[in-house]
Structures are given as C-alpha cells and as structure tokens.
Coordinates of C-alpha atoms in Angstrom, one line a residue:
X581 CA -5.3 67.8 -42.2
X582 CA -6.5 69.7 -39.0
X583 CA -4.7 73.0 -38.6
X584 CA -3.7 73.1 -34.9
X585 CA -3.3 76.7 -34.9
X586 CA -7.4 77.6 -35.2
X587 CA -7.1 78.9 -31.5
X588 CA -3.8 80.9 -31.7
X589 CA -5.4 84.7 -32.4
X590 CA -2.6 87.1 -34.1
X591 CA -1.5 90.4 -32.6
X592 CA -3.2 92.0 -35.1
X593 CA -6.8 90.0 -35.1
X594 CA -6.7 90.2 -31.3
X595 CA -8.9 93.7 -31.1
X596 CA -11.4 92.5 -33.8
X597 CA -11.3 89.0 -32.3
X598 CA -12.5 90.6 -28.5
X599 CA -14.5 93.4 -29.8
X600 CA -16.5 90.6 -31.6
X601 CA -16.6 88.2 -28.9
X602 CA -17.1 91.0 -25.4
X603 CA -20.6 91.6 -26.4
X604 CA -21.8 87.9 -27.0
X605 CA -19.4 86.0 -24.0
X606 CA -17.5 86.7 -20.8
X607 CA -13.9 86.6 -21.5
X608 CA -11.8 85.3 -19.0
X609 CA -7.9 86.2 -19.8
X610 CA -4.5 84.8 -18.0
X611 CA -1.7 85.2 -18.9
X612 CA 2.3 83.2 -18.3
X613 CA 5.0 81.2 -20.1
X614 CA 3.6 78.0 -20.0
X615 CA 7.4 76.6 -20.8
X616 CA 6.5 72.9 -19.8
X617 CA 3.1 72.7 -18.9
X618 CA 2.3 70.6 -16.0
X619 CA -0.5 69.9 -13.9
X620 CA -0.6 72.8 -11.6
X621 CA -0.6 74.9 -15.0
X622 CA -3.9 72.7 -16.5
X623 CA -5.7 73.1 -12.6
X624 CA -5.4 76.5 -13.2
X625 CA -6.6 77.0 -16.5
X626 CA -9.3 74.4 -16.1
X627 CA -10.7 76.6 -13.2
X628 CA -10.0 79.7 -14.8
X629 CA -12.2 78.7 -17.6
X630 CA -15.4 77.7 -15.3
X631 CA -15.2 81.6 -14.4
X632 CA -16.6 82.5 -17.9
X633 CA -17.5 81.8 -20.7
X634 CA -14.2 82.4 -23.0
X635 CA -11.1 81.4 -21.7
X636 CA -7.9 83.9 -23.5
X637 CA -4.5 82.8 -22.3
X638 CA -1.9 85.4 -23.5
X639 CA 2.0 83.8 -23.5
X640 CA 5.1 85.1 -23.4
X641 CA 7.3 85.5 -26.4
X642 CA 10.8 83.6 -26.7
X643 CA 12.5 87.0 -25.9
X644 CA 10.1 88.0 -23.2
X645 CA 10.5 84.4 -21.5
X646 CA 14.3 85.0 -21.9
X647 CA 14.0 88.2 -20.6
X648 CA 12.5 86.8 -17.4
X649 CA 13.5 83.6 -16.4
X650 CA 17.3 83.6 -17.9
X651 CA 19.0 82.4 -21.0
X652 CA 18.6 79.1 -21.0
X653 CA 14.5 79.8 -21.6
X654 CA 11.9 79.0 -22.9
X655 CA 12.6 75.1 -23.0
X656 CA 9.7 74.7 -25.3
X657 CA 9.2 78.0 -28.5
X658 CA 7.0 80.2 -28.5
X659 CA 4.7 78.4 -31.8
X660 CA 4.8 75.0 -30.1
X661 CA 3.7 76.4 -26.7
X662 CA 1.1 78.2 -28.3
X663 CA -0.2 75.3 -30.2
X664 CA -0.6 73.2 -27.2
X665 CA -2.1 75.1 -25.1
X666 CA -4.9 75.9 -27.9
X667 CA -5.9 72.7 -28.2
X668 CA -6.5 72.3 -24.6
X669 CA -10.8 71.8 -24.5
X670 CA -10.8 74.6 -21.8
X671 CA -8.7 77.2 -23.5
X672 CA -10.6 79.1 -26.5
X673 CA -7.9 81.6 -27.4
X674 CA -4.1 82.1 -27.6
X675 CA -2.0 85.1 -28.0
X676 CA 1.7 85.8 -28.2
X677 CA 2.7 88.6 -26.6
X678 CA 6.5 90.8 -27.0
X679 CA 6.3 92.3 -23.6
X680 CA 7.2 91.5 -20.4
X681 CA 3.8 92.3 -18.7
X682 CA 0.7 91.4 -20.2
X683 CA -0.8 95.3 -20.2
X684 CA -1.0 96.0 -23.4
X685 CA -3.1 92.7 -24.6
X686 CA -5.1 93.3 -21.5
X687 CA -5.8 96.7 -23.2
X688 CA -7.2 94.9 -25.9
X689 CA -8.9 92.0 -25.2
X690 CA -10.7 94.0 -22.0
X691 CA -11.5 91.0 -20.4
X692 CA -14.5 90.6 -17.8
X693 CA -12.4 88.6 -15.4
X694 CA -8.3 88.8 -15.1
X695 CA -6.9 85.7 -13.4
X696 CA -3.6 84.8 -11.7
X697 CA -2.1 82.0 -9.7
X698 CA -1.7 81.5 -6.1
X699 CA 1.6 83.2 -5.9
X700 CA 0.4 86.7 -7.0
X701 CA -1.9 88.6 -4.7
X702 CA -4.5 91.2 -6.8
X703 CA -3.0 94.3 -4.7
X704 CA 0.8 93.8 -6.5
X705 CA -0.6 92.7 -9.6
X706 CA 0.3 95.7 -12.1
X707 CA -2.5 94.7 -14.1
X708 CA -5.1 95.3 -11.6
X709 CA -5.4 99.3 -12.3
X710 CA -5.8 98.2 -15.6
X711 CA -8.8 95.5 -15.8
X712 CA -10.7 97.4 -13.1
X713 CA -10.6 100.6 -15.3
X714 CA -13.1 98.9 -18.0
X715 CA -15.0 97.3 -15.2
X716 CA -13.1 94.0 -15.1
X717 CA -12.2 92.2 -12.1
X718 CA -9.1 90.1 -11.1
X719 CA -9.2 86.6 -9.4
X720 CA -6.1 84.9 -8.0
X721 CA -6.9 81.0 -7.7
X722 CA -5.3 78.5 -5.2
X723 CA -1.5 77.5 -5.9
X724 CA -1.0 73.3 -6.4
X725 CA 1.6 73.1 -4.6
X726 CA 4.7 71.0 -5.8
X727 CA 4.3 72.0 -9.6
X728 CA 6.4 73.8 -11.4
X729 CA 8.4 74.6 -14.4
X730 CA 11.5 75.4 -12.3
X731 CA 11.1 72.0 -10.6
X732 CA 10.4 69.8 -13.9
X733 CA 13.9 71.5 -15.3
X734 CA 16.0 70.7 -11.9
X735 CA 14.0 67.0 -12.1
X736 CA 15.0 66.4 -15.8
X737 CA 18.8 68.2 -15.5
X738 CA 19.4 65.1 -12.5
X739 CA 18.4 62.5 -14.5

C-alpha cells in the first residue's frame, strides 16, 4: 500500500530534512491553509515550483487556521490537507506548522526563494526581514482572480 504521507516532513525532521537538501537544491518555500484547495491555490503552487528546484509548502495547524479565519475553520484537518497537497507532482515537501506566521519554519528550512500570493506585497510581509537575512529573496506571484476558499464556503453554504 503506498503511504501517502512520504512528502509530509515532521517538525522535528524539518532542520535535517533542509540542511540536507540547501546544499544540493534551491528550495522554494510558501506557506497558507490550503482549507479547500482550488485552482487559484494549484496556479500558485505550480509557478511557485518553476522558481526552484524544491518546492516546501508550510500549512497551518487546525488551531492556527482557527485562530485566523474563525471557528468554523479549517473545513478540511490539518493531516488530510497535508496529504493532499503532498501528493501534488509540483510540491516536494509539507510541513505543519502551530503558529500563526510561518517565521519560525522559515528559520529552518532557510529557503532560497519565499513566495506569496498576489494579495501580499513583499514590503508588509513579516517574513521578509527574515528570508533576506540568510540571503533569500521573496516573490509575490499574480492573484487568479475569482478563487477562493472564502468563496467556495459562501458557494457551498447556498446550495
């Protein structure tokens, strides 16, 4: 039986795992809760993986998602959203991450290349001081509009 989890790198392996894989690949990281992935979500990661040659995807935890969006959230765990998303061909690595920002994974995995959605510009990203401290750089990519999680849950609540 194929183990769906080969992608999904524990808190703990996550240092080891980057350490390992920094000096032989460029490590593109993002980073989001990923509740109901949609196309606007698989555009971006798609492109975010032609950046490099590693593409990390850290996720919120239940609580952090909670924290955030209200709740009612995440729609879909932590464990299942983690799963799909790792087997996705363009993503090579998932982490779950307890806080509400992405910093301290960031801190770890020390990516080449940070990358955010449309809707964030690099200057109020708060992870910006961060990845350009180990010589990293931040990329925001183009917003498809009309997709979103927020949109899917009003779509499904009217049906």
């Amino acid at each position: 039986m194929t183990d769906l989890r080969n992608n999904v790198v524990p808190w703990d392996k996550v240092s080891e795992t980057a350490d390992r894989l920094r000096s032989e690949k460029r490590i593109v990281f993002t980073n989001g809760c990923f509740d109901l992935v949609h196309r606007g979500h698989l555009t971006y990661l798609s492109q975010a993986r032609e950046l490099g040659d590693f593409l990390w995807v850290g996720i919120n935890s239940d609580v952090s998602v909670k924290r955030l969006k209200g709740e009612q959230r995440p729609v879909v765990s932590e464990d299942d959203r983690a799963i799909l998303l790792s087997n996705l061909r363009f993503v090579d690595a998932v982490t779950i991450f307890p806080q509400d920002t992405p910093l301290e994974l960031i801190r770890l995995v020390k990516p080449a290349i940070h990358v955010k959605g449309g809707d964030y510009s690099v200057e109020d990203l708060p992870e910006t001081p961060l990845v350009r401290q180990f010589g990293g750089e931040v990329r925001i990519l183009p917003f498809v509009p009309g997709n979103s999680t927020s949109l899917l849950i009003q779509k499904i609540l009217k049906l």
